[in-house]
CSV table of C-alpha atoms in Angstrom, one decimal:
chain,number,residue,atom,x,y,z
M,580,MET,CA,0.0,0.0,0.0
M,581,THR,CA,1.3,3.4,-0.9
M,582,ASP,CA,1.3,5.8,2.0
M,583,THR,CA,-0.6,9.1,1.6
M,584,TYR,CA,1.4,11.8,3.3
M,585,PHE,CA,-0.8,14.2,5.4
M,586,ASP,CA,1.9,15.8,7.5
M,587,GLY,CA,2.9,18.8,5.4
M,588,ALA,CA,3.0,21.1,8.4
M,589,THR,CA,6.0,19.1,9.7
M,590,ALA,CA,7.8,18.9,6.3
M,591,GLN,CA,6.5,19.3,2.8
M,592,PRO,CA,7.9,16.9,0.1
M,593,PRO,CA,11.0,18.5,-1.5
M,594,HIS,CA,9.9,21.0,-4.2
M,595,PRO,CA,11.3,20.3,-7.7
M,596,ALA,CA,13.0,23.7,-7.5
M,597,ALA,CA,14.8,22.6,-4.3
M,598,ARG,CA,15.9,19.3,-5.9
M,599,ASP,CA,17.3,21.0,-9.0
M,600,ALA,CA,19.0,23.8,-7.1
M,601,TYR,CA,20.6,21.4,-4.6
M,602,ALA,CA,21.9,19.1,-7.2
M,603,ALA,CA,23.4,22.0,-9.2
M,604,ALA,CA,24.9,23.6,-6.1
M,605,LEU,CA,26.3,20.4,-4.6
M,606,SER,CA,29.3,20.3,-7.0
M,607,GLU,CA,30.1,23.9,-6.7
M,608,GLY,CA,29.0,24.9,-3.2
M,609,TRP,CA,30.5,22.3,-0.8
M,610,ALA,CA,33.6,24.2,0.2
M,611,GLY,CA,33.7,26.7,3.1
M,612,PRO,CA,32.3,30.0,1.9
M,613,GLY,CA,34.6,31.9,4.2
M,614,ARG,CA,37.8,30.7,2.5
M,615,LEU,CA,39.7,32.8,0.0
M,616,TYR,CA,40.6,30.1,-2.5
M,617,THR,CA,38.5,29.6,-5.6
M,618,LEU,CA,36.3,26.8,-4.3
M,619,GLY,CA,35.5,28.9,-1.3
M,620,ARG,CA,34.7,32.0,-3.4
M,621,ARG,CA,32.3,29.9,-5.5
M,622,SER,CA,30.5,28.8,-2.4
M,623,ARG,CA,30.3,32.3,-1.2
M,624,MET,CA,28.9,33.5,-4.5
M,625,LEU,CA,26.2,30.8,-4.4
M,626,LEU,CA,25.4,31.7,-0.8
M,627,GLU,CA,25.1,35.4,-1.5
M,628,ALA,CA,22.9,34.7,-4.6
M,629,ALA,CA,20.7,32.6,-2.4
M,630,ARG,CA,20.5,35.4,0.2
M,631,GLN,CA,19.5,37.9,-2.4
M,632,SER,CA,16.8,35.5,-3.8
M,633,ALA,CA,15.4,34.8,-0.3
M,634,ALA,CA,15.3,38.5,0.5
M,635,ALA,CA,13.4,39.3,-2.6
M,636,SER,CA,10.8,36.6,-1.8
M,637,LEU,CA,10.4,38.0,1.7
M,638,GLY,CA,10.5,41.7,0.7
M,639,VAL,CA,13.5,42.5,2.9
M,640,SER,CA,17.1,43.5,2.3
M,641,PRO,CA,19.7,40.8,1.6
M,642,ASP,CA,21.9,42.0,4.5
M,643,GLU,CA,18.9,41.3,6.9
M,644,VAL,CA,18.8,37.6,5.9
M,645,THR,CA,20.9,34.9,7.6
M,646,PHE,CA,20.7,31.2,6.7
M,647,THR,CA,20.6,28.8,9.7
M,648,SER,CA,20.8,25.1,10.1
M,649,SER,CA,17.1,24.8,11.1
M,650,GLY,CA,14.0,26.7,12.1
M,651,THR,CA,14.7,25.9,15.7
M,652,GLN,CA,18.2,27.5,15.5
M,653,ALA,CA,16.6,30.6,13.8
M,654,VAL,CA,14.1,30.9,16.7
M,655,HIS,CA,16.7,30.5,19.4
M,656,ALA,CA,19.1,32.9,17.8
M,657,GLY,CA,16.4,35.5,17.1
M,658,VAL,CA,14.8,35.4,20.6
M,659,LEU,CA,17.9,35.1,22.7
M,660,GLY,CA,19.9,37.5,20.5
M,661,VAL,CA,17.4,40.3,21.0
M,662,ILE,CA,17.5,39.7,24.8
M,663,ALA,CA,21.3,39.6,24.9
M,664,ALA,CA,21.4,43.1,23.3
M,665,ARG,CA,19.7,44.5,26.3
M,666,SER,CA,21.9,45.9,29.1
M,667,GLU,CA,19.3,45.1,31.7
M,668,PRO,CA,17.0,42.4,30.2
M,669,GLY,CA,13.3,42.4,31.1
M,670,PRO,CA,10.8,39.5,30.6
M,671,LEU,CA,10.7,37.3,27.6
M,672,VAL,CA,7.0,37.4,26.7
M,673,TYR,CA,5.4,34.7,24.5
M,674,SER,CA,2.1,33.2,23.6
M,675,ALA,CA,1.2,30.0,25.3
M,676,VAL,CA,0.7,28.2,22.0
M,677,GLU,CA,4.2,28.8,20.5
M,678,HIS,CA,6.3,26.1,19.0
M,679,SER,CA,8.4,24.1,21.5
M,680,SER,CA,11.5,25.9,20.4
M,681,VAL,CA,10.2,29.1,21.9
M,682,LEU,CA,9.2,27.3,25.1
M,683,HIS,CA,12.7,25.9,25.3
M,684,ALA,CA,14.2,29.3,24.8
M,685,ALA,CA,12.1,30.7,27.6
M,686,GLU,CA,13.1,27.9,29.9
M,687,TRP,CA,16.8,28.5,29.1
M,688,HIS,CA,16.4,32.2,29.8
M,689,GLU,CA,14.8,31.5,33.2
M,690,ARG,CA,17.6,29.0,34.1
M,691,THR,CA,20.2,31.7,33.4
M,692,GLY,CA,18.5,34.2,35.7
M,693,GLY,CA,15.9,35.8,33.4
M,694,THR,CA,12.1,35.9,33.6
M,695,ALA,CA,9.6,34.7,31.1
M,696,VAL,CA,5.9,35.3,30.8
M,697,ALA,CA,3.5,33.0,28.9
M,698,VAL,CA,0.4,34.9,27.7
M,699,GLY,CA,-2.8,32.9,27.4
M,700,VAL,CA,-5.0,32.5,24.4
M,701,ASP,CA,-8.7,32.2,23.8
M,702,ARG,CA,-10.5,29.0,22.9
M,703,LEU,CA,-9.7,29.5,19.2
M,704,GLY,CA,-6.0,29.7,20.1
M,705,ARG,CA,-5.6,33.4,19.5
M,706,ILE,CA,-3.6,35.8,21.7
M,707,ASP,CA,-5.0,39.2,22.5
M,708,ALA,CA,-3.9,42.0,20.2
M,709,ASP,CA,-2.3,43.8,23.2
M,710,PRO,CA,-0.4,40.9,24.9
M,711,LEU,CA,2.0,43.3,26.8
M,712,ALA,CA,-0.8,44.9,28.7
M,713,GLY,CA,0.2,44.9,32.4
M,714,ILE,CA,3.8,43.7,31.6
M,715,ASP,CA,6.5,46.2,32.2
M,716,ASP,CA,9.8,46.6,30.4
M,717,ALA,CA,9.6,43.4,28.3
M,718,SER,CA,12.8,42.6,26.4
M,719,VAL,CA,11.1,40.7,23.6
M,720,LEU,CA,7.7,39.6,22.5
M,721,VAL,CA,7.4,36.3,20.6
M,722,VAL,CA,4.3,35.5,18.6
M,723,GLN,CA,3.9,33.0,15.7
M,724,SER,CA,2.2,34.2,12.6
M,725,ALA,CA,-0.2,31.2,12.7
M,726,ASN,CA,-0.4,28.2,14.9
M,727,HIS,CA,1.4,25.0,13.7
M,728,GLU,CA,-1.2,22.6,15.3
M,729,VAL,CA,-4.6,24.2,14.7
M,730,GLY,CA,-3.9,26.8,12.0
M,731,THR,CA,-5.3,29.8,13.8
M,732,ARG,CA,-3.8,33.1,12.6
M,733,GLN,CA,-2.4,35.6,15.1
M,734,PRO,CA,-3.1,39.4,14.7
M,735,ILE,CA,0.5,40.2,14.0
M,736,ALA,CA,0.0,43.7,12.6
M,737,ASP,CA,-2.2,44.7,15.6
M,738,ILE,CA,0.2,43.2,18.1
M,739,ALA,CA,3.1,45.1,16.5
M,740,ALA,CA,1.1,48.3,16.6
M,741,ASN,CA,0.5,47.8,20.3
M,742,ALA,CA,4.0,46.6,21.2
M,743,GLY,CA,5.3,50.1,22.1
M,744,GLY,CA,8.7,49.5,20.5
M,745,VAL,CA,9.3,46.1,22.1
M,746,PRO,CA,10.9,43.9,19.4
M,747,LEU,CA,8.5,41.4,18.0
M,748,VAL,CA,10.0,38.0,17.0
M,749,CYS,CA,7.6,36.2,14.6
M,750,ASP,CA,7.9,32.5,14.0
M,751,ALA,CA,6.5,32.3,10.5
M,752,ALA,CA,7.4,28.6,9.8
M,753,ALA,CA,3.8,27.5,9.6
M,754,SER,CA,2.4,30.3,7.5
M,755,LEU,CA,5.2,31.3,5.1
M,756,PRO,CA,4.5,28.6,2.5
M,757,TRP,CA,0.8,29.8,2.3
M,758,GLU,CA,0.7,33.5,2.7
M,759,PRO,CA,2.8,36.7,3.2
M,760,VAL,CA,3.6,37.5,6.8
M,761,PRO,CA,1.8,40.7,8.1
M,762,ALA,CA,4.0,43.7,8.6
M,763,GLY,CA,5.3,45.0,11.9
M,764,TRP,CA,7.7,42.3,13.1
M,765,SER,CA,11.4,42.9,14.0
M,766,VAL,CA,12.7,39.4,13.7
M,767,LEU,CA,11.4,36.6,11.5
M,768,ALA,CA,12.3,32.9,11.8
M,769,ALA,CA,11.3,30.0,9.5
M,770,SER,CA,12.2,26.5,8.4
M,771,ALA,CA,12.9,25.6,4.8
M,772,ARG,CA,11.4,22.1,5.0
M,773,LYS,CA,8.0,23.7,5.7
M,774,TRP,CA,7.9,25.0,2.2
M,775,GLY,CA,9.5,22.2,0.3
M,776,GLY,CA,13.2,23.0,1.0
M,777,LEU,CA,15.5,20.5,2.6
M,778,ALA,CA,16.0,19.7,6.2
M,779,GLY,CA,19.2,21.5,7.4
M,780,ALA,CA,18.2,25.0,6.4
M,781,GLY,CA,16.3,27.8,8.1
M,782,ILE,CA,16.1,31.5,7.7
M,783,LEU,CA,16.5,34.3,10.3
M,784,VAL,CA,15.7,37.9,9.3
M,785,VAL,CA,16.7,40.7,11.6
M,786,ARG,CA,15.3,44.0,10.4
M,787,LYS,CA,17.6,47.1,10.4
M,788,GLY,CA,17.3,49.0,13.6
M,789,THR,CA,16.7,45.9,15.7
M,790,ARG,CA,19.4,45.4,18.3
M,791,TRP,CA,20.9,41.9,18.3
M,792,ARG,CA,23.9,40.4,20.1
M,793,ASN,CA,25.3,36.9,19.9
M,794,PRO,CA,23.9,34.9,22.8
M,795,PHE,CA,26.1,31.9,22.1
M,796,PRO,CA,29.7,31.2,22.7
M,797,GLY,CA,32.0,32.4,19.9
M,798,GLU,CA,32.4,35.4,17.6
M,799,ASP,CA,30.3,38.5,18.4
M,800,SER,CA,31.0,40.6,15.4
M,801,SER,CA,28.0,39.5,13.2
M,802,ILE,CA,25.0,37.3,13.1
M,803,ARG,CA,26.5,35.1,10.4
M,804,GLU,CA,29.6,34.5,12.4
M,805,ALA,CA,27.5,33.7,15.5
M,806,ILE,CA,25.5,31.1,13.5
M,807,GLY,CA,28.5,29.5,12.0
M,808,GLU,CA,29.0,27.6,8.7
M,809,VAL,CA,25.8,26.7,6.9
M,810,ASP,CA,25.1,24.0,4.3
M,811,VAL,CA,25.4,26.1,1.2
M,812,PRO,CA,23.6,23.7,-1.2
M,813,ALA,CA,20.7,23.4,1.3
M,814,ALA,CA,20.6,27.2,1.5
M,815,VAL,CA,20.5,27.5,-2.2
M,816,ALA,CA,17.7,24.9,-2.3
M,817,ALA,CA,15.8,26.8,0.4
M,818,ALA,CA,16.0,30.1,-1.6
M,819,ALA,CA,15.0,28.5,-4.9
M,820,SER,CA,12.0,26.6,-3.4
M,821,LEU,CA,10.9,29.7,-1.5
M,822,ARG,CA,10.9,31.7,-4.7
M,823,ALA,CA,8.9,29.0,-6.5
M,824,VAL,CA,6.4,28.7,-3.6
M,825,THR,CA,6.0,32.4,-3.3
M,826,ALA,CA,5.0,32.6,-7.0
M,827,GLU,CA,2.4,29.8,-6.7
M,828,ARG,CA,1.1,30.1,-3.2
M,829,ASP,CA,-2.1,32.1,-4.0
M,830,ALA,CA,-3.5,29.5,-6.3
M,831,LEU,CA,-2.2,26.7,-4.1
M,832,SER,CA,-3.7,28.1,-1.0
M,833,LYS,CA,-7.1,28.4,-2.6
M,834,ARG,CA,-7.0,24.8,-3.9
M,835,VAL,CA,-5.8,23.3,-0.6
M,836,ARG,CA,-8.3,25.4,1.5
M,837,ALA,CA,-11.1,23.8,-0.5
M,838,MET,CA,-9.9,20.4,0.5
M,839,THR,CA,-9.5,21.1,4.2
M,840,GLU,CA,-13.0,22.6,4.2
M,841,ARG,CA,-14.3,19.4,2.8
M,842,ILE,CA,-12.5,17.4,5.5
M,843,ARG,CA,-13.9,19.6,8.3
M,844,GLU,CA,-17.4,19.4,7.0
M,845,HIS,CA,-17.2,15.6,6.5
M,846,ILE,CA,-15.8,15.0,10.0
M,847,GLU,CA,-18.5,17.1,11.6
M,848,GLU,CA,-21.2,15.3,9.6
M,849,THR,CA,-20.0,11.7,10.1
M,850,ILE,CA,-18.2,11.4,13.4
M,851,PRO,CA,-20.1,11.9,16.6
M,852,GLU,CA,-18.5,13.5,19.7
M,853,VAL,CA,-15.7,15.2,17.8
M,854,GLU,CA,-14.1,18.6,18.3
M,855,LEU,CA,-12.3,20.6,15.6
M,856,PRO,CA,-10.2,23.2,17.5
M,857,GLY,CA,-9.0,26.4,16.1
M,858,ASP,CA,-10.6,29.2,14.1
M,859,PRO,CA,-12.8,27.7,11.4
M,860,VAL,CA,-12.3,30.7,9.1
M,861,ASP,CA,-9.3,32.8,10.1
M,862,ARG,CA,-6.8,30.0,9.7
M,863,LEU,CA,-4.1,28.6,7.5
M,864,PRO,CA,-5.5,26.7,4.5
M,865,ASN,CA,-3.7,23.4,5.0
M,866,ILE,CA,-4.4,22.3,8.6
M,867,VAL,CA,-7.3,20.4,10.1
M,868,THR,CA,-7.0,19.1,13.7
M,869,PHE,CA,-9.7,17.1,15.3
M,870,SER,CA,-10.1,15.3,18.7
M,871,CYS,CA,-12.4,12.4,19.1
M,872,LEU,CA,-13.9,11.8,22.6
M,873,GLY,CA,-13.0,8.4,24.0
M,874,VAL,CA,-10.4,7.7,21.3
M,875,ASP,CA,-6.7,7.4,22.1
M,876,GLY,CA,-4.5,9.5,19.8
M,877,GLU,CA,-1.8,6.9,19.5
M,878,VAL,CA,-4.3,4.2,18.6
M,879,LEU,CA,-5.9,6.4,16.0
M,880,LEU,CA,-2.6,7.3,14.4
M,881,THR,CA,-1.6,3.7,14.3
M,882,GLU,CA,-4.8,2.6,12.6
M,883,LEU,CA,-4.7,5.4,10.1
M,884,ASN,CA,-1.1,4.4,9.3
M,885,LYS,CA,-2.2,0.8,8.7
M,886,ALA,CA,-4.7,2.3,6.3
M,887,GLY,CA,-2.0,4.1,4.5
M,888,PHE,CA,-2.2,7.6,5.9
M,889,ALA,CA,0.7,9.5,7.5
M,890,VAL,CA,-0.7,12.0,10.0
M,891,SER,CA,0.4,13.6,13.3
M,892,SER,CA,-1.0,13.0,16.7
M,893,GLY,CA,-0.2,14.3,20.2
M,894,SER,CA,1.9,17.4,20.4
M,895,ALA,CA,3.0,18.1,16.8
M,896,CYS,CA,6.5,19.1,18.0
M,897,ALA,CA,6.8,16.1,20.4
M,898,SER,CA,5.2,13.4,18.3
M,899,THR,CA,7.6,10.6,19.2
M,900,ARG,CA,6.4,11.0,22.8
M,901,LEU,CA,2.7,11.5,22.0
M,902,ARG,CA,2.2,13.6,25.1
M,903,PRO,CA,-0.8,15.9,25.4
M,904,SER,CA,-0.5,19.0,23.2
M,905,HIS,CA,0.5,22.1,25.2
M,906,VAL,CA,-1.3,24.1,22.4
M,907,LEU,CA,-4.6,22.3,22.9
M,908,GLN,CA,-4.2,22.5,26.7
M,909,ALA,CA,-3.6,26.2,26.5
M,910,MET,CA,-6.8,26.6,24.4
M,911,GLY,CA,-8.8,24.6,26.9
M,912,VAL,CA,-10.0,22.0,24.4
M,913,LEU,CA,-9.7,18.2,24.2
M,914,SER,CA,-6.0,17.4,24.2
M,915,HIS,CA,-6.2,13.6,23.9
M,916,GLY,CA,-7.2,11.6,20.9
M,917,ASN,CA,-6.3,14.4,18.5
M,918,VAL,CA,-5.0,14.1,15.0
M,919,ARG,CA,-3.6,16.8,12.8
M,920,VAL,CA,-4.1,16.5,9.1
M,921,SER,CA,-1.9,18.9,7.2
M,922,LEU,CA,-2.0,19.0,3.4
M,923,HIS,CA,0.7,20.1,1.0
M,924,ARG,CA,1.5,21.1,-2.5
M,925,GLU,CA,1.2,17.5,-3.9
M,926,THR,CA,-2.1,16.5,-2.1
M,927,THR,CA,-4.8,15.4,-4.5
M,928,GLU,CA,-8.6,15.2,-4.3
M,929,ASP,CA,-8.4,11.4,-4.6
M,930,GLU,CA,-6.2,11.2,-1.5
M,931,VAL,CA,-8.7,13.3,0.4
M,932,ASP,CA,-11.6,11.1,-0.8
M,933,ARG,CA,-9.9,7.9,0.3
M,934,PHE,CA,-9.2,9.4,3.7
M,935,LEU,CA,-12.8,10.6,4.2
M,936,GLU,CA,-14.0,7.2,3.1
M,937,VAL,CA,-12.1,5.2,5.8
M,938,LEU,CA,-11.9,7.7,8.7
M,939,PRO,CA,-15.4,7.3,10.2
M,940,GLY,CA,-15.1,3.5,10.3
M,941,ILE,CA,-11.7,3.6,11.9
M,942,VAL,CA,-12.9,5.9,14.7
M,943,GLU,CA,-16.0,3.8,15.3
M,944,GLY,CA,-13.9,0.6,15.4
M,945,ILE,CA,-11.6,2.0,18.0
M,946,ARG,CA,-14.6,3.2,20.1
M,947,ARG,CA,-16.3,-0.2,19.8
M,948,LEU,CA,-13.2,-2.0,21.1
M,949,SER,CA,-12.7,0.4,24.0
M,950,ARG,CA,-16.2,0.0,25.3
């Protein structure tokens, strides 16, 4: 049986543009780009071209873009670097539904003597447009552009307008393949594998005027020296696929949203005692999460896998442990028995049809055995 891949929010299949760019860059861009010999200069030229391409796709200046080894590294460098630039750091403020990389940065900041404040969200998973109300002298505010588990968009432009000059770090990993990021952020972090690039490449954007200092051991003269050597072919592939995705995402988002709306409607009509968390309208086009009362998430994932469908269950950023999702817990909705279906560029109507055909029976079978 051929697996149907429904975990695009974790990683999309490599985009053809990424495959082609990586193959072309591999023979020319494997040497250290910081070296002065010819091979090093070739790598540096490829890296600079990739930086210019990524900047054009993001609508920023090339000197604001740094390639990283992952989205997690981009988040950590962005959040902790802004804090390190403060002579007297205040609280790290973040929404309670952020990716685990933000939670880990907050925990690390607290262990090193700082303070961190998690701001709650409503039942749809949305933070208030003025999350710093009542919090004095924050060093940094961290809010994702849209949630990676339920798809709910955050009011980034309004948050930025209310931030009072506090740097806003925006984790745009979930939304960047599908839509532009609203204006107002100071630092942007993203992961290339979310839009069809390759694992091993992320992007960090620090806007001009935003103070940043290396929070890690090592050089302190620039962000790129702080990050260290990057995989040049992977960066080239990331830039090429981002350019391709940016050009096609309007049409793709429309097509994929129609499929997730079908999934949502079918689940509501055919499966009793089910909850679909997140905003049903103001959301990313590719994500549907549902929780079935009385159904164990690990069992449901296993049965769907047997039927040929690769989906996520439990916390999307801790899926090997299948612990309850901190995102769903923060929203106050069912956090057990949940499944995230996240479509991608290559998802077809036929795949969705097959999924909707078998899902109700699988859920009913699990419930019948657990009675």
